[in-house]
CSV table of C-alpha atoms in Angstrom, one decimal:
chain,number,residue,atom,x,y,z
A,11,UNK,CA,29.8,-61.4,-1.8
A,12,UNK,CA,33.4,-61.7,-0.3
A,13,UNK,CA,34.6,-59.5,-3.2
A,14,UNK,CA,32.4,-56.6,-2.0
A,15,UNK,CA,34.1,-56.3,1.3
A,16,UNK,CA,37.4,-54.5,0.2
A,17,UNK,CA,35.7,-51.4,-1.3
A,18,UNK,CA,33.8,-50.6,1.8
A,19,UNK,CA,36.5,-49.2,4.2
A,20,UNK,CA,36.8,-45.8,2.4
A,21,UNK,CA,33.2,-44.8,3.1
A,22,UNK,CA,33.4,-46.3,6.6
A,23,UNK,CA,36.6,-44.3,7.3
A,24,UNK,CA,34.6,-41.1,7.1
A,25,UNK,CA,33.1,-40.2,10.5
A,26,UNK,CA,29.3,-40.1,10.6
A,27,UNK,CA,27.6,-36.7,10.5
A,28,UNK,CA,27.2,-36.5,14.3
A,29,UNK,CA,30.9,-37.2,14.8
A,30,UNK,CA,32.3,-34.9,12.1
A,31,UNK,CA,30.6,-31.9,13.6
A,32,UNK,CA,33.1,-29.6,15.3
A,33,UNK,CA,31.5,-26.4,16.6
A,34,UNK,CA,33.5,-24.2,14.3
A,35,UNK,CA,31.7,-25.5,11.2
A,36,UNK,CA,28.2,-24.9,12.7
A,37,UNK,CA,29.2,-21.3,13.4
A,38,UNK,CA,30.6,-20.8,9.9
A,39,UNK,CA,27.2,-20.7,8.3
A,40,UNK,CA,25.7,-18.2,10.7
A,41,UNK,CA,27.3,-15.0,9.2
A,42,UNK,CA,25.9,-15.9,5.8
A,43,UNK,CA,22.4,-16.3,7.2
A,44,UNK,CA,22.8,-13.1,9.2
A,45,UNK,CA,23.7,-11.1,6.1
A,46,UNK,CA,20.9,-12.5,4.0
A,47,UNK,CA,18.4,-11.8,6.8
A,48,UNK,CA,19.6,-8.2,7.2
A,49,UNK,CA,19.0,-7.8,3.5
A,50,UNK,CA,15.5,-9.3,3.7
A,51,UNK,CA,14.7,-7.5,6.9
A,52,UNK,CA,15.5,-4.1,5.4
A,53,UNK,CA,13.9,-4.8,2.1
A,54,UNK,CA,10.4,-5.9,3.2
A,55,UNK,CA,9.1,-2.9,5.2
A,56,UNK,CA,11.0,-0.4,3.0
A,57,UNK,CA,9.5,-1.8,-0.2
A,58,UNK,CA,6.0,-1.7,1.2
A,59,UNK,CA,6.4,1.9,2.4
A,60,UNK,CA,7.8,2.9,-1.0
A,61,UNK,CA,4.8,1.3,-2.7
A,62,UNK,CA,2.5,3.2,-0.3
A,63,UNK,CA,4.2,6.6,-1.1
A,64,UNK,CA,4.5,6.0,-4.9
A,65,UNK,CA,0.9,4.7,-5.3
A,66,UNK,CA,-0.5,7.2,-2.9
A,67,UNK,CA,1.1,10.0,-4.8
A,68,UNK,CA,-0.5,8.7,-8.0
A,69,UNK,CA,-3.9,9.0,-6.2
A,70,UNK,CA,-3.1,12.4,-4.8
A,71,UNK,CA,-2.8,11.1,-1.2
A,72,UNK,CA,0.2,11.9,0.9
A,73,UNK,CA,1.1,10.2,4.2
A,74,UNK,CA,2.6,12.4,6.9
A,75,UNK,CA,5.6,11.3,8.9
A,76,UNK,CA,3.8,11.8,12.2
A,77,UNK,CA,2.2,9.0,14.1
A,78,UNK,CA,-0.8,11.1,14.9
A,79,UNK,CA,-4.1,10.8,13.2
A,80,UNK,CA,-3.4,14.1,11.3
A,81,UNK,CA,-1.2,12.2,8.9
A,82,UNK,CA,-3.8,9.5,8.2
A,83,UNK,CA,-7.3,9.8,6.8
A,84,UNK,CA,-9.8,7.1,6.5
A,85,UNK,CA,-11.1,7.5,2.9
A,86,UNK,CA,-8.0,7.9,0.5
A,87,UNK,CA,-5.8,6.0,2.9
A,88,UNK,CA,-8.1,2.9,2.7
A,89,UNK,CA,-7.8,3.1,-1.1
A,90,UNK,CA,-4.0,3.2,-0.9
A,91,UNK,CA,-4.0,0.3,1.5
A,92,UNK,CA,-6.0,-1.8,-0.9
A,93,UNK,CA,-3.8,-0.9,-3.9
A,94,UNK,CA,-0.6,-1.6,-2.0
A,95,UNK,CA,-2.0,-4.9,-0.7
A,96,UNK,CA,-2.8,-6.0,-4.2
A,97,UNK,CA,0.7,-5.1,-5.5
A,98,UNK,CA,2.3,-7.0,-2.6
A,99,UNK,CA,0.1,-9.9,-3.6
A,100,UNK,CA,1.3,-9.8,-7.3
A,101,UNK,CA,5.0,-9.4,-6.4
A,102,UNK,CA,5.0,-12.2,-3.8
A,103,UNK,CA,2.9,-14.5,-5.9
A,104,UNK,CA,5.3,-14.1,-8.9
A,105,UNK,CA,8.4,-14.6,-6.9
A,106,UNK,CA,7.2,-17.4,-4.7
A,107,UNK,CA,5.6,-19.4,-7.5
A,108,UNK,CA,8.9,-19.5,-9.3
A,109,UNK,CA,10.8,-20.1,-6.1
A,110,UNK,CA,8.6,-23.1,-5.2
A,111,UNK,CA,10.1,-25.1,-8.2
A,112,UNK,CA,13.6,-23.8,-8.1
A,113,UNK,CA,14.1,-24.5,-4.4
A,114,UNK,CA,13.0,-28.2,-4.8
A,115,UNK,CA,15.4,-28.4,-7.8
A,116,UNK,CA,18.5,-27.0,-6.1
A,117,UNK,CA,17.9,-28.6,-2.7
A,118,UNK,CA,18.4,-32.3,-3.7
A,119,UNK,CA,21.1,-31.2,-6.1
A,120,UNK,CA,23.1,-30.0,-3.2
A,121,UNK,CA,23.4,-33.5,-1.8
A,122,UNK,CA,25.7,-34.3,-4.7
A,123,UNK,CA,27.5,-31.0,-5.5
A,124,UNK,CA,27.6,-29.6,-2.0
A,125,UNK,CA,25.9,-26.9,0.0
A,126,UNK,CA,28.1,-23.9,-1.0
A,127,UNK,CA,26.8,-23.6,-4.6
A,128,UNK,CA,23.2,-23.4,-3.5
A,129,UNK,CA,24.1,-20.8,-0.9
A,130,UNK,CA,26.0,-18.6,-3.5
A,131,UNK,CA,23.3,-18.6,-6.1
A,132,UNK,CA,20.3,-17.3,-4.1
A,133,UNK,CA,22.5,-14.6,-2.5
A,134,UNK,CA,23.5,-13.4,-6.0
A,135,UNK,CA,19.8,-13.5,-6.9
A,136,UNK,CA,18.8,-11.3,-3.9
A,137,UNK,CA,21.5,-8.8,-4.9
A,138,UNK,CA,20.1,-8.6,-8.4
A,139,UNK,CA,16.6,-8.0,-7.0
A,140,UNK,CA,18.0,-5.1,-4.8
A,141,UNK,CA,19.8,-3.7,-7.9
A,142,UNK,CA,16.5,-3.6,-9.8
A,143,UNK,CA,14.7,-2.0,-6.9
A,144,UNK,CA,17.4,0.7,-6.9
A,145,UNK,CA,16.9,1.4,-10.6
A,146,UNK,CA,13.1,1.8,-10.0
A,147,UNK,CA,13.8,4.4,-7.3
A,148,UNK,CA,16.5,6.3,-9.2
A,149,UNK,CA,14.7,6.4,-12.5
A,150,UNK,CA,11.2,6.5,-11.1
A,151,UNK,CA,10.2,3.5,-13.2
A,152,UNK,CA,6.9,1.8,-12.9
A,153,UNK,CA,6.5,-0.2,-9.7
A,154,UNK,CA,5.7,-3.2,-11.8
A,155,UNK,CA,9.5,-3.7,-12.2
A,156,UNK,CA,9.5,-4.8,-8.6
A,157,UNK,CA,7.8,-7.9,-9.9
A,158,UNK,CA,10.6,-8.5,-12.4
A,159,UNK,CA,13.2,-8.3,-9.6
A,160,UNK,CA,11.2,-10.7,-7.4
A,161,UNK,CA,10.9,-13.3,-10.3
A,162,UNK,CA,14.7,-13.1,-11.0
A,163,UNK,CA,15.4,-13.7,-7.3
A,164,UNK,CA,12.9,-16.6,-7.3
A,165,UNK,CA,14.6,-18.3,-10.2
A,166,UNK,CA,17.8,-18.5,-8.1
A,167,UNK,CA,16.0,-19.9,-5.1
A,168,UNK,CA,15.5,-16.6,-3.2
A,169,UNK,CA,15.8,-16.4,0.6
A,170,UNK,CA,14.0,-19.7,1.1
A,171,UNK,CA,16.8,-21.6,-0.5
A,172,UNK,CA,19.4,-19.9,1.7
A,173,UNK,CA,17.3,-20.8,4.8
A,174,UNK,CA,16.8,-24.4,3.7
A,175,UNK,CA,20.5,-24.8,2.8
A,176,UNK,CA,21.6,-23.4,6.2
A,177,UNK,CA,19.4,-25.8,8.0
A,178,UNK,CA,20.7,-28.7,5.9
A,179,UNK,CA,24.2,-27.5,6.7
A,180,UNK,CA,23.4,-27.7,10.4
A,181,UNK,CA,21.9,-31.2,10.0
A,182,UNK,CA,25.2,-32.2,8.3
A,183,UNK,CA,27.2,-31.0,11.2
A,184,UNK,CA,25.2,-31.7,14.4
A,185,UNK,CA,24.3,-34.6,16.6
A,186,UNK,CA,20.7,-35.7,16.7
A,187,UNK,CA,20.4,-35.2,20.4
A,188,UNK,CA,21.4,-31.6,20.2
A,189,UNK,CA,19.7,-30.8,16.9
A,190,UNK,CA,16.6,-29.0,18.4
A,191,UNK,CA,18.6,-26.5,20.2
A,192,UNK,CA,21.1,-26.0,17.3
A,193,UNK,CA,18.2,-25.3,15.0
A,194,UNK,CA,16.8,-22.9,17.5
A,195,UNK,CA,20.2,-21.1,17.6
A,196,UNK,CA,20.1,-20.8,13.8
A,197,UNK,CA,16.6,-19.4,14.0
A,198,UNK,CA,17.7,-16.9,16.7
A,199,UNK,CA,20.3,-15.7,14.3
A,200,UNK,CA,17.3,-14.7,12.1
A,201,UNK,CA,15.9,-12.7,15.0
A,202,UNK,CA,19.0,-10.7,15.7
A,203,UNK,CA,19.6,-9.8,12.1
A,204,UNK,CA,15.9,-8.9,11.5
A,205,UNK,CA,15.7,-6.8,14.6
A,206,UNK,CA,18.8,-4.8,13.7
A,207,UNK,CA,17.6,-4.3,10.2
A,208,UNK,CA,14.1,-3.2,11.3
A,209,UNK,CA,15.3,-0.6,13.8
A,210,UNK,CA,18.0,0.7,11.5
A,211,UNK,CA,15.8,0.7,8.4
A,212,UNK,CA,12.9,2.6,10.0
A,213,UNK,CA,15.2,5.4,11.3
A,214,UNK,CA,17.4,5.5,8.2
A,215,UNK,CA,14.4,5.7,5.9
A,216,UNK,CA,13.0,8.6,8.0
A,217,UNK,CA,16.3,10.5,7.9
A,218,UNK,CA,17.4,9.9,4.3
A,219,UNK,CA,14.6,8.3,2.3
A,220,UNK,CA,14.7,4.9,0.5
A,221,UNK,CA,17.8,4.9,-1.8
A,222,UNK,CA,20.6,4.8,0.8
A,223,UNK,CA,19.0,2.0,2.9
A,224,UNK,CA,18.5,-0.1,-0.3
A,225,UNK,CA,22.2,0.2,-1.0
A,226,UNK,CA,22.7,-1.7,2.2
A,227,UNK,CA,20.2,-4.3,1.0
A,228,UNK,CA,22.3,-4.8,-2.1
A,229,UNK,CA,25.6,-4.8,-0.2
A,230,UNK,CA,24.4,-7.3,2.4
A,231,UNK,CA,23.2,-9.7,-0.3
A,232,UNK,CA,26.5,-9.4,-2.2
A,233,UNK,CA,28.5,-9.9,1.0
A,234,UNK,CA,26.6,-13.1,1.7
A,235,UNK,CA,27.5,-14.4,-1.7
A,236,UNK,CA,31.2,-13.5,-1.3
A,237,UNK,CA,31.2,-15.1,2.2
A,238,UNK,CA,30.0,-18.4,0.7
A,239,UNK,CA,32.6,-18.2,-2.0
A,240,UNK,CA,35.7,-17.4,0.1
A,241,UNK,CA,35.0,-18.3,3.7
A,242,UNK,CA,32.4,-21.1,4.1
A,243,UNK,CA,33.6,-24.6,4.5
A,244,UNK,CA,31.8,-27.4,2.6
A,245,UNK,CA,29.7,-29.8,4.8
A,246,UNK,CA,29.1,-32.4,2.1
A,247,UNK,CA,32.2,-34.6,2.1
A,248,UNK,CA,31.5,-37.1,-0.7
A,249,UNK,CA,30.7,-34.6,-3.5
A,250,UNK,CA,30.2,-35.8,-7.1
A,251,UNK,CA,29.1,-34.2,-10.3
A,252,UNK,CA,25.3,-34.2,-10.9
A,253,UNK,CA,23.0,-32.9,-13.6
A,254,UNK,CA,20.9,-30.0,-12.4
A,255,UNK,CA,18.0,-30.0,-14.8
A,256,UNK,CA,16.6,-33.5,-14.2
A,257,UNK,CA,13.4,-34.9,-12.7
A,258,UNK,CA,15.3,-37.1,-10.4
A,259,UNK,CA,15.7,-34.2,-7.9
A,260,UNK,CA,11.9,-33.9,-7.7
A,261,UNK,CA,11.5,-37.7,-7.4
A,262,UNK,CA,13.8,-37.7,-4.4
A,263,UNK,CA,11.4,-35.5,-2.6
A,264,UNK,CA,8.4,-37.5,-3.8
A,265,UNK,CA,10.0,-40.8,-2.6
A,266,UNK,CA,10.5,-39.4,0.8
A,267,UNK,CA,6.7,-39.6,1.5
A,268,UNK,CA,5.9,-42.7,-0.5
A,269,UNK,CA,8.6,-45.2,0.4
A,270,UNK,CA,6.8,-48.2,2.0
A,271,UNK,CA,9.3,-48.9,4.7
A,272,UNK,CA,8.6,-47.5,8.2
A,273,UNK,CA,5.0,-46.5,7.5
A,274,UNK,CA,4.6,-45.0,10.9
A,275,UNK,CA,7.5,-42.6,10.3
A,276,UNK,CA,6.1,-41.7,6.9
A,277,UNK,CA,2.7,-40.9,8.4
A,278,UNK,CA,4.3,-38.7,11.1
A,279,UNK,CA,6.5,-37.1,8.5
A,280,UNK,CA,3.3,-36.0,6.6
A,281,UNK,CA,1.5,-34.8,9.7
A,282,UNK,CA,4.5,-32.8,11.0
A,283,UNK,CA,4.9,-31.3,7.5
A,284,UNK,CA,1.2,-30.3,7.6
A,285,UNK,CA,1.6,-28.7,11.0
A,286,UNK,CA,4.8,-26.9,9.8
A,287,UNK,CA,2.9,-25.7,6.7
A,288,UNK,CA,0.1,-24.2,8.7
A,289,UNK,CA,2.4,-22.5,11.3
A,290,UNK,CA,4.7,-21.0,8.7
A,291,UNK,CA,1.7,-19.9,6.5
A,292,UNK,CA,0.2,-17.9,9.4
A,293,UNK,CA,3.7,-16.5,10.2
A,294,UNK,CA,4.3,-15.3,6.7
A,295,UNK,CA,0.8,-14.2,6.1
A,296,UNK,CA,0.5,-12.0,9.2
A,297,UNK,CA,4.0,-10.6,8.7
A,298,UNK,CA,2.9,-9.5,5.2
A,299,UNK,CA,0.2,-7.3,6.6
A,300,UNK,CA,1.9,-5.9,9.8
A,301,UNK,CA,3.1,-2.8,8.0
A,302,UNK,CA,-0.2,-2.2,6.2
A,303,UNK,CA,-2.1,-2.6,9.4
A,304,UNK,CA,0.2,-0.2,11.2
A,305,UNK,CA,0.2,2.4,8.4
A,306,UNK,CA,-3.6,2.6,8.3
A,307,UNK,CA,-6.2,4.2,10.6
A,308,UNK,CA,-6.5,4.2,13.6
A,309,UNK,CA,-2.8,3.4,14.4
A,310,UNK,CA,-1.3,5.6,11.6
A,311,UNK,CA,2.3,4.7,12.5
A,312,UNK,CA,5.3,6.5,11.0
A,313,UNK,CA,8.4,4.7,9.8
A,314,UNK,CA,10.2,4.8,13.1
A,315,UNK,CA,7.3,3.1,14.9
A,316,UNK,CA,7.1,0.6,12.1
A,317,UNK,CA,10.7,-0.2,12.6
A,318,UNK,CA,10.2,-0.7,16.3
A,319,UNK,CA,7.2,-3.0,15.6
A,320,UNK,CA,9.3,-5.1,13.1
A,321,UNK,CA,12.1,-5.3,15.7
A,322,UNK,CA,9.6,-6.5,18.3
A,323,UNK,CA,8.4,-9.2,16.0
A,324,UNK,CA,12.0,-10.4,15.4
A,325,UNK,CA,12.7,-10.3,19.1
A,326,UNK,CA,10.5,-13.3,19.4
A,327,UNK,CA,13.3,-15.4,17.9
A,328,UNK,CA,15.6,-14.6,20.8
A,329,UNK,CA,13.0,-14.9,23.5
A,330,UNK,CA,11.8,-18.2,22.0
A,331,UNK,CA,15.4,-19.5,22.0
A,332,UNK,CA,15.8,-18.6,25.7
A,333,UNK,CA,12.4,-20.1,26.5
A,334,UNK,CA,13.2,-23.3,24.6
A,335,UNK,CA,16.4,-23.8,26.5
A,336,UNK,CA,14.8,-23.3,29.9
A,337,UNK,CA,11.6,-25.3,29.1
A,338,UNK,CA,13.7,-28.3,27.8
A,339,UNK,CA,15.0,-28.8,31.3
A,340,UNK,CA,11.5,-29.8,32.5
A,341,UNK,CA,9.4,-30.5,29.4
A,342,UNK,CA,9.5,-32.7,26.3
A,343,UNK,CA,10.0,-30.8,23.1
A,344,UNK,CA,6.4,-31.4,22.0
A,345,UNK,CA,5.0,-29.5,25.0
A,346,UNK,CA,7.5,-26.7,24.4
A,347,UNK,CA,6.0,-26.4,20.9
A,348,UNK,CA,2.5,-26.4,22.3
A,349,UNK,CA,3.4,-23.5,24.6
A,350,UNK,CA,4.9,-21.7,21.6
A,351,UNK,CA,1.6,-22.1,19.7
A,352,UNK,CA,-0.4,-20.8,22.7
A,353,UNK,CA,1.9,-17.7,22.8
A,354,UNK,CA,1.4,-17.2,19.0
A,355,UNK,CA,-2.4,-17.5,19.2
A,356,UNK,CA,-2.8,-15.1,22.2
A,357,UNK,CA,-0.6,-12.5,20.5
A,358,UNK,CA,-2.5,-12.6,17.3
A,359,UNK,CA,-5.8,-12.3,19.1
A,360,UNK,CA,-4.6,-9.1,20.9
A,361,UNK,CA,-3.4,-7.6,17.6
A,362,UNK,CA,-6.7,-8.3,15.9
A,363,UNK,CA,-8.4,-5.8,18.3
A,364,UNK,CA,-5.5,-3.4,18.7
A,365,UNK,CA,-6.6,0.2,18.1
A,366,UNK,CA,-3.8,2.0,20.1
A,367,UNK,CA,0.0,1.8,20.0
A,368,UNK,CA,0.3,0.3,23.5
A,369,UNK,CA,-2.2,-2.5,22.7
A,370,UNK,CA,-0.4,-3.3,19.5
A,371,UNK,CA,3.0,-3.6,21.3
A,372,UNK,CA,1.2,-5.8,23.9
A,373,UNK,CA,0.3,-8.1,21.1
A,374,UNK,CA,4.0,-8.2,20.0
A,375,UNK,CA,5.0,-8.9,23.6
A,376,UNK,CA,2.7,-11.9,23.9
A,377,UNK,CA,4.5,-13.5,20.9
A,378,UNK,CA,7.6,-14.0,23.1
A,379,UNK,CA,7.5,-17.8,22.7
A,380,UNK,CA,5.9,-17.9,19.3
A,381,UNK,CA,9.0,-19.2,17.4
A,382,UNK,CA,9.6,-22.2,19.6
A,383,UNK,CA,7.4,-24.5,17.6
A,384,UNK,CA,9.2,-24.4,14.3
A,385,UNK,CA,12.7,-25.6,15.5
A,386,UNK,CA,11.0,-28.4,17.4
A,387,UNK,CA,9.2,-29.6,14.2
A,388,UNK,CA,12.3,-29.2,12.1
A,389,UNK,CA,14.3,-31.4,14.5
A,390,UNK,CA,11.5,-34.0,14.7
A,391,UNK,CA,11.4,-34.2,10.9
A,392,UNK,CA,15.1,-34.6,10.7
A,393,UNK,CA,15.1,-37.5,13.2
A,394,UNK,CA,12.3,-39.3,11.3
A,395,UNK,CA,14.5,-40.0,8.2
A,396,UNK,CA,17.8,-41.8,7.6
A,397,UNK,CA,21.1,-39.9,7.2
A,398,UNK,CA,21.0,-40.6,3.5
A,399,UNK,CA,17.6,-38.9,3.2
A,400,UNK,CA,18.5,-35.6,5.0
A,401,UNK,CA,19.0,-33.7,1.7
A,402,UNK,CA,15.6,-34.8,0.3
A,403,UNK,CA,14.0,-33.9,3.6
A,404,UNK,CA,15.3,-30.4,3.7
A,405,UNK,CA,14.3,-30.0,0.0
A,406,UNK,CA,10.8,-31.0,1.0
A,407,UNK,CA,10.8,-28.6,3.9
A,408,UNK,CA,12.0,-25.9,1.5
A,409,UNK,CA,9.1,-26.8,-0.8
A,410,UNK,CA,6.7,-26.5,2.1
A,411,UNK,CA,8.1,-23.1,2.9
A,412,UNK,CA,7.8,-22.0,-0.7
A,413,UNK,CA,4.2,-23.2,-0.7
A,414,UNK,CA,3.6,-21.4,2.6
A,415,UNK,CA,4.8,-18.1,1.1
A,416,UNK,CA,2.6,-18.7,-2.0
A,417,UNK,CA,-0.5,-19.5,0.0
A,418,UNK,CA,0.1,-16.9,2.7
A,419,UNK,CA,0.5,-14.1,0.1
A,420,UNK,CA,-2.6,-15.1,-1.7
A,421,UNK,CA,-4.8,-15.6,1.3
A,422,UNK,CA,-3.8,-12.8,3.7
A,423,UNK,CA,-3.1,-10.1,1.1
A,424,UNK,CA,-6.6,-10.9,-0.4
A,425,UNK,CA,-8.3,-11.2,3.0
A,426,UNK,CA,-7.0,-8.0,4.4
A,427,UNK,CA,-8.6,-5.5,1.9
A,428,UNK,CA,-11.8,-7.7,1.8
A,429,UNK,CA,-12.3,-7.4,5.5
A,430,UNK,CA,-11.3,-3.7,6.0
A,431,UNK,CA,-15.0,-2.6,6.1
A,432,UNK,CA,-16.0,-4.6,9.1
A,433,UNK,CA,-12.8,-5.6,11.0
A,434,UNK,CA,-9.3,-4.5,10.1
A,435,UNK,CA,-7.7,-7.1,12.3
A,436,UNK,CA,-9.7,-10.0,11.1
A,437,UNK,CA,-6.7,-11.7,9.3
A,438,UNK,CA,-4.9,-11.9,12.7
A,439,UNK,CA,-7.9,-13.5,14.3
A,440,UNK,CA,-8.1,-15.9,11.3
A,441,UNK,CA,-4.5,-16.8,11.7
A,442,UNK,CA,-5.0,-17.6,15.4
A,443,UNK,CA,-7.9,-19.9,14.6
A,444,UNK,CA,-5.7,-21.7,12.0
A,445,UNK,CA,-3.0,-22.4,14.6
A,446,UNK,CA,-5.4,-24.5,16.6
A,447,UNK,CA,-5.0,-27.2,13.9
A,448,UNK,CA,-1.2,-27.7,14.2
A,449,UNK,CA,-1.6,-27.6,18.0
A,450,UNK,CA,-4.0,-30.5,17.8
A,451,UNK,CA,-1.8,-32.4,15.4
A,452,UNK,CA,1.4,-32.1,17.5
A,453,UNK,CA,-0.5,-33.0,20.7
A,454,UNK,CA,-2.2,-36.1,19.1
A,455,UNK,CA,1.1,-37.4,17.8
A,456,UNK,CA,2.7,-37.2,21.2
A,457,UNK,CA,-0.3,-38.8,22.9
A,458,UNK,CA,-0.3,-41.6,20.3
A,459,UNK,CA,3.5,-42.2,20.7
A,460,UNK,CA,3.1,-42.4,24.5
A,461,UNK,CA,0.2,-44.9,24.0
A,462,UNK,CA,2.3,-47.1,21.8
A,463,UNK,CA,5.3,-46.9,24.2
A,464,UNK,CA,3.0,-47.9,27.1
A,465,UNK,CA,1.6,-50.8,25.1
A,466,UNK,CA,5.1,-52.0,24.2
A,467,UNK,CA,6.1,-51.7,27.9
A,468,UNK,CA,3.0,-53.7,29.0
A,469,UNK,CA,3.6,-56.5,26.5
A,470,UNK,CA,7.3,-56.7,27.6
A,471,UNK,CA,6.3,-56.9,31.2
A,472,UNK,CA,3.7,-59.6,30.5
A,473,UNK,CA,6.3,-61.6,28.5
A,474,UNK,CA,8.8,-61.4,31.4
A,475,UNK,CA,6.0,-62.5,33.9
A,476,UNK,CA,5.0,-65.5,31.8
A,477,UNK,CA,8.5,-66.6,31.3
């Protein structure tokens, strides 16, 4: 055993993740996430509207650019809504099903080879997807080619891998005590980029159509890849060659939940992952149908109002960051997350009954704290595992997010057309009911932890008294 001592100084000489985290490195990943989110924020609403116009033209239905009811009729419009919803379902299912496996493959791989490769690859994939969408628009190809572009992007990890790798980058370069707020800052970056993309995309599409805005989608994705290549610093210090196509990457994620040590932590890991799954599923699912809900009767929004609505939804990232920072001064993170869920539930309930533009924007306004729950859960998950398990943890979170997208697309895009005949806003009400489950999980874990801490304190006091 004495011979094992000399080789240990080199690893010990490297500072721990919390100590090797100068602020400049944390900021370095934010421009990449900003560019990728701009690309995604432009692409989502524009692609849905393009599908609406192309498929509506095939059915002989044309949507006016006015937000009045003159440009929106109940009969043909409802048929177009159903068709677009189904195409969204096919495209999202194809991309997310592929991405579910690629993200969990690339995530653990990044622990060995570094974060930069798994940030470059999905950015290139998103640029390829945008290029295919441009070809469809230029050549008037069948909209089924949208599915091909989505699958190609999914094979490279898609936006979910960029998101997961950026959070892993933050975990590599942040102290545990500050991680909740640092994660919230990263999520606020999503809000700023999404808000700018939504406002600009709606106005730009109204003025010049679809092709020019999609060139910006392509350019933003390509710029994100180039930034990762030439500007981003590597956060993984002890890199080593590793095979990509091996089951060991999937096993690393599996072992995270099955290792017998620290059973209490593993149980909380599973419960927090379930809560995260439900919250993000509702978020993705309702976001998928915002545009369809606003295009249809009785709202009948034009592209500029759709852009403002998308911007309002992204604004929740910034308001949640501010609310989180203020509430942390007087509340535990758990209760901040609970307030965030209450905000989310109330906003969705209002949207479910919105028949006018002011009421719809009231629903958006009530979502002001809705994004406070996810950074709290991400930080709690990160603190439940060892430093050597951080890569596997964020791979599992990426897996959960991929599964969220898969389930959300299947459930909400199927539920929306099925409930049009009796309540157009029923999917929002359904999402609000689902959010009651993670609210109960998070609250119960906090109460149980407080109970255990009290029992431990009582036993310590009794031992001191008896002694």
